Amino acid sequence: MDFALPAELESLLSRAHDFMREHVYPLEPVVATKGFDGAKAELDAAREACRRAGLWLPQMPEEYGGRGLPFLHHAHLSEVLGRSLLGHYVFNCQAPDAGNMELLHEQGSPEQKERFLRPLCEGSFRSCFSMTEPDRAGSNPTWLDTTAVLDGDEWVIDGRKWFTTAADGADFAIVMAVTDPDAAPHQRASMILVPTDTPGFVHTRRIAIMGEEGSGWMSHSEIEYRDCRVPKENLLGGQGFGFMLAQHRLGPGRIHHCMRWLGLCERAFDLMCERAAKREIAPGKPLGTRQIVQEWIATSRAEIDAARLYVQKAAWTIDTKGLYAARTEISCIKFFVADILQKVVDRSIQTHGALGITEDTPLSAIFRHERGARIYDGPDEVHKHVVARRALKAHGLELGGNG
Ligand SMILES: Cc1cc2nc3c(=O)[nH]c(=O)nc-3n(C[C@H](O)[C@H](O)[C@H](O)COP(=O)(O)OP(=O)(O)OC[C@H]3O[C@@H](n4cnc5c(N)ncnc54)[C@H](O)[C@@H]3O)c2cc1C
């Protein structure tokens, strides 16, 4: 087994590390103080520097101004960018835009690509993905109340969504709505492109998460679609394809989330070690002399490295055998890495004592922002159920879709 990375990838990762140190980490205290919207000028300057450095839009093809990185290379880069909550945004490969770009690139009509995809790639647009509803269990995405009815040449959308990440200030949403209520559950919904200045697109509120409302890209919104009309050409992919496209979008997306979380783990780990080496609990006795802290460090090291190997194996399976062959691994890494992220960040916070829960280190923001990792893109329990169901089926126990 060869774990060596190609030389050109090593060089790219090293440049990305340098860029993060020079342009991205210094932005963290600025965003912590001013919020995302308040720090727009500084964020724009960092994005411009990223473009100049030739690091912009790593995941998209060159015809859209990207670097056209292969999937596995982008997964490695994702870990480096993931060391800061702002890394992916500065490089223009952040969720949910990156997933939306991929969808538009694969499924968009030529007109949709020009109108929505190109400005997204240029960084002049932001977007959001509007699927989850407050009144329906998000863990069962085939069960939605939001409808889209064709009226002449227009889709008329009605319904309520929430946790639409980055909707505040976004230029358009990709909305999941039921277009075929009598079809089989997996063929009922479609994806529709809705510019956010369309009458009937109502941004109700930004939802405070763990005490932080956030703004712009770093926020999550509740949206109402009230008699919201868009041209019928705004259907993305085929009618009734919504669920299938959502699944397709989430598979590779989970690899990127996991690699991003590993980046956060490494950052929290470095901070933990730095603090353990320097903070003296008595003269000449740094925290790192205590066995319990050594245990946190050693366990974290082993967990992070094991998780990385697992994610890389899942990414390799997607790349060589396709999404279907990788489905158990994708579910496993989703809950496995989210759990390790939580544990490592928590240990790092504990090592920092009171400092760990202030905004003077990035740990507190990481903890707040990433508690959701065990919930979004499928809660832990759903993924565990899926994995166990497949394992038990091989032993003759059929659990069916809802267990
Ligand atoms: C930070 C964050 C960002 C998000 N961004 C977006 C976004 O941009 N767009 C979007 O559309 N949605 C987004 N979501 C919503 C997310 O996809 C849903 O929260 C998720 O699918 C879970 O749905 P729910 O919250 O309705 O929980 P529910 O479906 O009500 O589930 C509640 C809990 O029940 C348990 N549970 C559920 N199903 C099972 C099962 N089969 N077996 C055992 N236990 C189960 C789990 O513990 C789960 O946490 C985001 C969520 C978070 C936290």
PDB file of N, CA and C and ligand atoms in Angstrom, residues 96 129-133 136-140 162-165 209 220 369 372 374-379 381-382 385 402, ligand 1:
ATOM      1  N   PRO A  96     -23.140  25.670   1.168  1.00  0.00           N
ATOM      2  CA  PRO A  96     -23.785  24.760   0.228  1.00  0.00           C
ATOM      3  C   PRO A  96     -23.473  25.085  -1.235  1.00  0.00           C
ATOM      4  N   PHE A 129     -29.546  25.929  -0.225  1.00  0.00           N
ATOM      5  CA  PHE A 129     -30.245  24.692  -0.577  1.00  0.00           C
ATOM      6  C   PHE A 129     -31.373  24.497   0.426  1.00  0.00           C
ATOM      7  N   SER A 130     -32.595  24.521  -0.063  1.00  0.00           N
ATOM      8  CA  SER A 130     -33.769  24.641   0.805  1.00  0.00           C
ATOM      9  C   SER A 130     -34.588  23.357   0.754  1.00  0.00           C
ATOM     10  N   MET A 131     -34.280  22.436   1.647  1.00  0.00           N
ATOM     11  CA  MET A 131     -34.998  21.159   1.641  1.00  0.00           C
ATOM     12  C   MET A 131     -35.733  20.919   2.962  1.00  0.00           C
ATOM     13  N   THR A 132     -35.037  21.086   4.084  1.00  0.00           N
ATOM     14  CA  THR A 132     -35.611  20.709   5.382  1.00  0.00           C
ATOM     15  C   THR A 132     -36.753  21.647   5.795  1.00  0.00           C
ATOM     16  N   GLU A 133     -37.779  21.054   6.399  1.00  0.00           N
ATOM     17  CA  GLU A 133     -38.967  21.816   6.811  1.00  0.00           C
ATOM     18  C   GLU A 133     -39.167  21.698   8.319  1.00  0.00           C
ATOM     19  N   ARG A 136     -41.785  18.774   9.268  1.00  0.00           N
ATOM     20  CA  ARG A 136     -41.581  17.387   8.825  1.00  0.00           C
ATOM     21  C   ARG A 136     -40.179  16.938   9.221  1.00  0.00           C
ATOM     22  N   ALA A 137     -40.032  15.652   9.559  1.00  0.00           N
ATOM     23  CA  ALA A 137     -38.724  15.137   9.973  1.00  0.00           C
ATOM     24  C   ALA A 137     -37.743  15.198   8.808  1.00  0.00           C
ATOM     25  N   GLY A 138     -36.703  15.989   8.985  1.00  0.00           N
ATOM     26  CA  GLY A 138     -35.703  16.145   7.923  1.00  0.00           C
ATOM     27  C   GLY A 138     -34.979  14.842   7.647  1.00  0.00           C
ATOM     28  N   SER A 139     -34.974  13.937   8.621  1.00  0.00           N
ATOM     29  CA  SER A 139     -34.270  12.672   8.402  1.00  0.00           C
ATOM     30  C   SER A 139     -35.040  11.749   7.457  1.00  0.00           C
ATOM     31  N   ASN A 140     -36.255  12.146   7.075  1.00  0.00           N
ATOM     32  CA  ASN A 140     -36.975  11.408   6.038  1.00  0.00           C
ATOM     33  C   ASN A 140     -37.293  12.376   4.898  1.00  0.00           C
ATOM     34  N   TRP A 162     -36.758  25.439   6.795  1.00  0.00           N
ATOM     35  CA  TRP A 162     -35.850  26.065   7.755  1.00  0.00           C
ATOM     36  C   TRP A 162     -34.496  25.376   7.702  1.00  0.00           C
ATOM     37  N   PHE A 163     -33.562  25.979   8.440  1.00  0.00           N
ATOM     38  CA  PHE A 163     -32.168  25.541   8.368  1.00  0.00           C
ATOM     39  C   PHE A 163     -31.629  25.618   6.941  1.00  0.00           C
ATOM     40  N   THR A 164     -32.128  26.613   6.201  1.00  0.00           N
ATOM     41  CA  THR A 164     -31.572  26.859   4.871  1.00  0.00           C
ATOM     42  C   THR A 164     -30.284  27.670   5.095  1.00  0.00           C
ATOM     43  N   THR A 165     -29.185  26.941   5.116  1.00  0.00           N
ATOM     44  CA  THR A 165     -27.892  27.567   5.425  1.00  0.00           C
ATOM     45  C   THR A 165     -27.538  28.600   4.362  1.00  0.00           C
ATOM     46  N   ILE A 209     -28.206  29.804  16.611  1.00  0.00           N
ATOM     47  CA  ILE A 209     -27.694  28.466  16.916  1.00  0.00           C
ATOM     48  C   ILE A 209     -26.775  28.582  18.112  1.00  0.00           C
ATOM     49  N   HIS A 220     -28.215  30.428   9.344  1.00  0.00           N
ATOM     50  CA  HIS A 220     -29.206  29.449   8.887  1.00  0.00           C
ATOM     51  C   HIS A 220     -30.585  30.105   9.013  1.00  0.00           C
ATOM     52  N   HIS A 369     -20.349  25.777  16.023  1.00  0.00           N
ATOM     53  CA  HIS A 369     -20.745  25.581  14.626  1.00  0.00           C
ATOM     54  C   HIS A 369     -20.842  24.109  14.264  1.00  0.00           C
ATOM     55  N   GLY A 372     -23.670  20.642  15.066  1.00  0.00           N
ATOM     56  CA  GLY A 372     -24.619  20.199  14.041  1.00  0.00           C
ATOM     57  C   GLY A 372     -24.079  19.077  13.158  1.00  0.00           C
ATOM     58  N   ARG A 374     -23.320  16.188  13.770  1.00  0.00           N
ATOM     59  CA  ARG A 374     -23.956  14.897  14.048  1.00  0.00           C
ATOM     60  C   ARG A 374     -25.428  14.870  13.622  1.00  0.00           C
ATOM     61  N   ILE A 375     -25.892  16.032  13.083  1.00  0.00           N
ATOM     62  CA  ILE A 375     -27.307  16.137  12.701  1.00  0.00           C
ATOM     63  C   ILE A 375     -27.476  16.356  11.191  1.00  0.00           C
ATOM     64  N   TYR A 376     -26.713  17.329  10.631  1.00  0.00           N
ATOM     65  CA  TYR A 376     -26.956  17.605   9.198  1.00  0.00           C
ATOM     66  C   TYR A 376     -26.390  16.501   8.317  1.00  0.00           C
ATOM     67  N   ASP A 377     -26.873  16.480   7.072  1.00  0.00           N
ATOM     68  CA  ASP A 377     -26.529  15.406   6.110  1.00  0.00           C
ATOM     69  C   ASP A 377     -26.846  14.032   6.682  1.00  0.00           C
ATOM     70  N   GLY A 378     -27.903  13.955   7.446  1.00  0.00           N
ATOM     71  CA  GLY A 378     -28.334  12.685   8.042  1.00  0.00           C
ATOM     72  C   GLY A 378     -27.811  12.555   9.458  1.00  0.00           C
ATOM     73  N   PRO A 379     -28.732  12.511  10.448  1.00  0.00           N
ATOM     74  CA  PRO A 379     -28.287  12.342  11.843  1.00  0.00           C
ATOM     75  C   PRO A 379     -27.562  10.993  12.018  1.00  0.00           C
ATOM     76  N   GLU A 381     -27.994   8.580  13.941  1.00  0.00           N
ATOM     77  CA  GLU A 381     -28.842   7.396  14.146  1.00  0.00           C
ATOM     78  C   GLU A 381     -29.357   6.841  12.828  1.00  0.00           C
ATOM     79  N   VAL A 382     -29.628   7.745  11.873  1.00  0.00           N
ATOM     80  CA  VAL A 382     -30.122   7.294  10.568  1.00  0.00           C
ATOM     81  C   VAL A 382     -29.013   6.511   9.855  1.00  0.00           C
ATOM     82  N   HIS A 385     -28.528   3.178  11.475  1.00  0.00           N
ATOM     83  CA  HIS A 385     -29.627   2.284  11.111  1.00  0.00           C
ATOM     84  C   HIS A 385     -29.371   1.684   9.725  1.00  0.00           C
ATOM     85  N   ASN A 402     -38.093   1.920   6.879  1.00  0.00           N
ATOM     86  CA  ASN A 402     -38.188   2.705   8.113  1.00  0.00           C
ATOM     87  C   ASN A 402     -37.832   1.910   9.372  1.00  0.00           C
TER      88      ASN A 402
HETATM   89  C1  LIG B   1     -26.008  23.274  11.040  1.00  0.00           C
HETATM   90  C2  LIG B   1     -27.083  22.719  10.160  1.00  0.00           C
HETATM   91  C3  LIG B   1     -27.143  23.117   8.825  1.00  0.00           C
HETATM   92  C4  LIG B   1     -28.155  22.638   8.004  1.00  0.00           C
HETATM   93  N1  LIG B   1     -28.232  23.086   6.694  1.00  0.00           N
HETATM   94  C5  LIG B   1     -29.258  22.699   5.914  1.00  0.00           C
HETATM   95  C6  LIG B   1     -29.425  23.247   4.596  1.00  0.00           C
HETATM   96  O1  LIG B   1     -28.618  24.049   4.124  1.00  0.00           O
HETATM   97  N2  LIG B   1     -30.521  22.885   3.883  1.00  0.00           N
HETATM   98  C7  LIG B   1     -31.439  22.008   4.366  1.00  0.00           C
HETATM   99  O2  LIG B   1     -32.394  21.709   3.663  1.00  0.00           O
HETATM  100  N3  LIG B   1     -31.314  21.466   5.619  1.00  0.00           N
HETATM  101  C8  LIG B   1     -30.253  21.803   6.397  1.00  0.00           C
HETATM  102  N4  LIG B   1     -30.136  21.305   7.670  1.00  0.00           N
HETATM  103  C9  LIG B   1     -31.169  20.417   8.194  1.00  0.00           C
HETATM  104  C10 LIG B   1     -30.712  18.981   8.351  1.00  0.00           C
HETATM  105  O3  LIG B   1     -30.579  18.371   7.100  1.00  0.00           O
HETATM  106  C11 LIG B   1     -31.730  18.275   9.278  1.00  0.00           C
HETATM  107  O4  LIG B   1     -31.631  18.883  10.548  1.00  0.00           O
HETATM  108  C12 LIG B   1     -31.508  16.785   9.370  1.00  0.00           C
HETATM  109  O5  LIG B   1     -31.839  16.146   8.160  1.00  0.00           O
HETATM  110  C13 LIG B   1     -32.343  16.168  10.521  1.00  0.00           C
HETATM  111  O6  LIG B   1     -33.693  16.515  10.381  1.00  0.00           O
HETATM  112  P1  LIG B   1     -34.505  17.135  11.647  1.00  0.00           P
HETATM  113  O7  LIG B   1     -33.690  18.244  12.202  1.00  0.00           O
HETATM  114  O8  LIG B   1     -35.854  17.456  11.133  1.00  0.00           O
HETATM  115  O9  LIG B   1     -34.529  16.009  12.701  1.00  0.00           O
HETATM  116  P2  LIG B   1     -35.607  14.816  12.808  1.00  0.00           P
HETATM  117  O10 LIG B   1     -35.767  14.169  11.473  1.00  0.00           O
HETATM  118  O11 LIG B   1     -36.828  15.329  13.486  1.00  0.00           O
HETATM  119  O12 LIG B   1     -34.848  13.803  13.765  1.00  0.00           O
HETATM  120  C14 LIG B   1     -34.629  14.131  15.150  1.00  0.00           C
HETATM  121  C15 LIG B   1     -33.716  13.102  15.755  1.00  0.00           C
HETATM  122  O13 LIG B   1     -34.379  11.852  15.715  1.00  0.00           O
HETATM  123  C16 LIG B   1     -33.454  10.820  15.566  1.00  0.00           C
HETATM  124  N5  LIG B   1     -33.837  10.023  14.390  1.00  0.00           N
HETATM  125  C17 LIG B   1     -34.328  10.466  13.221  1.00  0.00           C
HETATM  126  N6  LIG B   1     -34.559   9.440  12.376  1.00  0.00           N
HETATM  127  C18 LIG B   1     -34.210   8.317  13.035  1.00  0.00           C
HETATM  128  C19 LIG B   1     -34.198   6.938  12.685  1.00  0.00           C
HETATM  129  N7  LIG B   1     -34.593   6.493  11.457  1.00  0.00           N
HETATM  130  N8  LIG B   1     -33.772   6.056  13.638  1.00  0.00           N
HETATM  131  C20 LIG B   1     -33.380   6.468  14.863  1.00  0.00           C
HETATM  132  N9  LIG B   1     -33.353   7.760  15.232  1.00  0.00           N
HETATM  133  C21 LIG B   1     -33.760   8.683  14.321  1.00  0.00           C
HETATM  134  C22 LIG B   1     -32.083  11.465  15.399  1.00  0.00           C
HETATM  135  O14 LIG B   1     -31.410  11.447  16.652  1.00  0.00           O
HETATM  136  C23 LIG B   1     -32.416  12.868  15.019  1.00  0.00           C
HETATM  137  O15 LIG B   1     -31.392  13.778  15.420  1.00  0.00           O
HETATM  138  C24 LIG B   1     -29.108  21.737   8.517  1.00  0.00           C
HETATM  139  C25 LIG B   1     -29.023  21.328   9.856  1.00  0.00           C
HETATM  140  C26 LIG B   1     -28.034  21.795  10.672  1.00  0.00           C
HETATM  141  C27 LIG B   1     -27.987  21.359  12.092  1.00  0.00           C
END
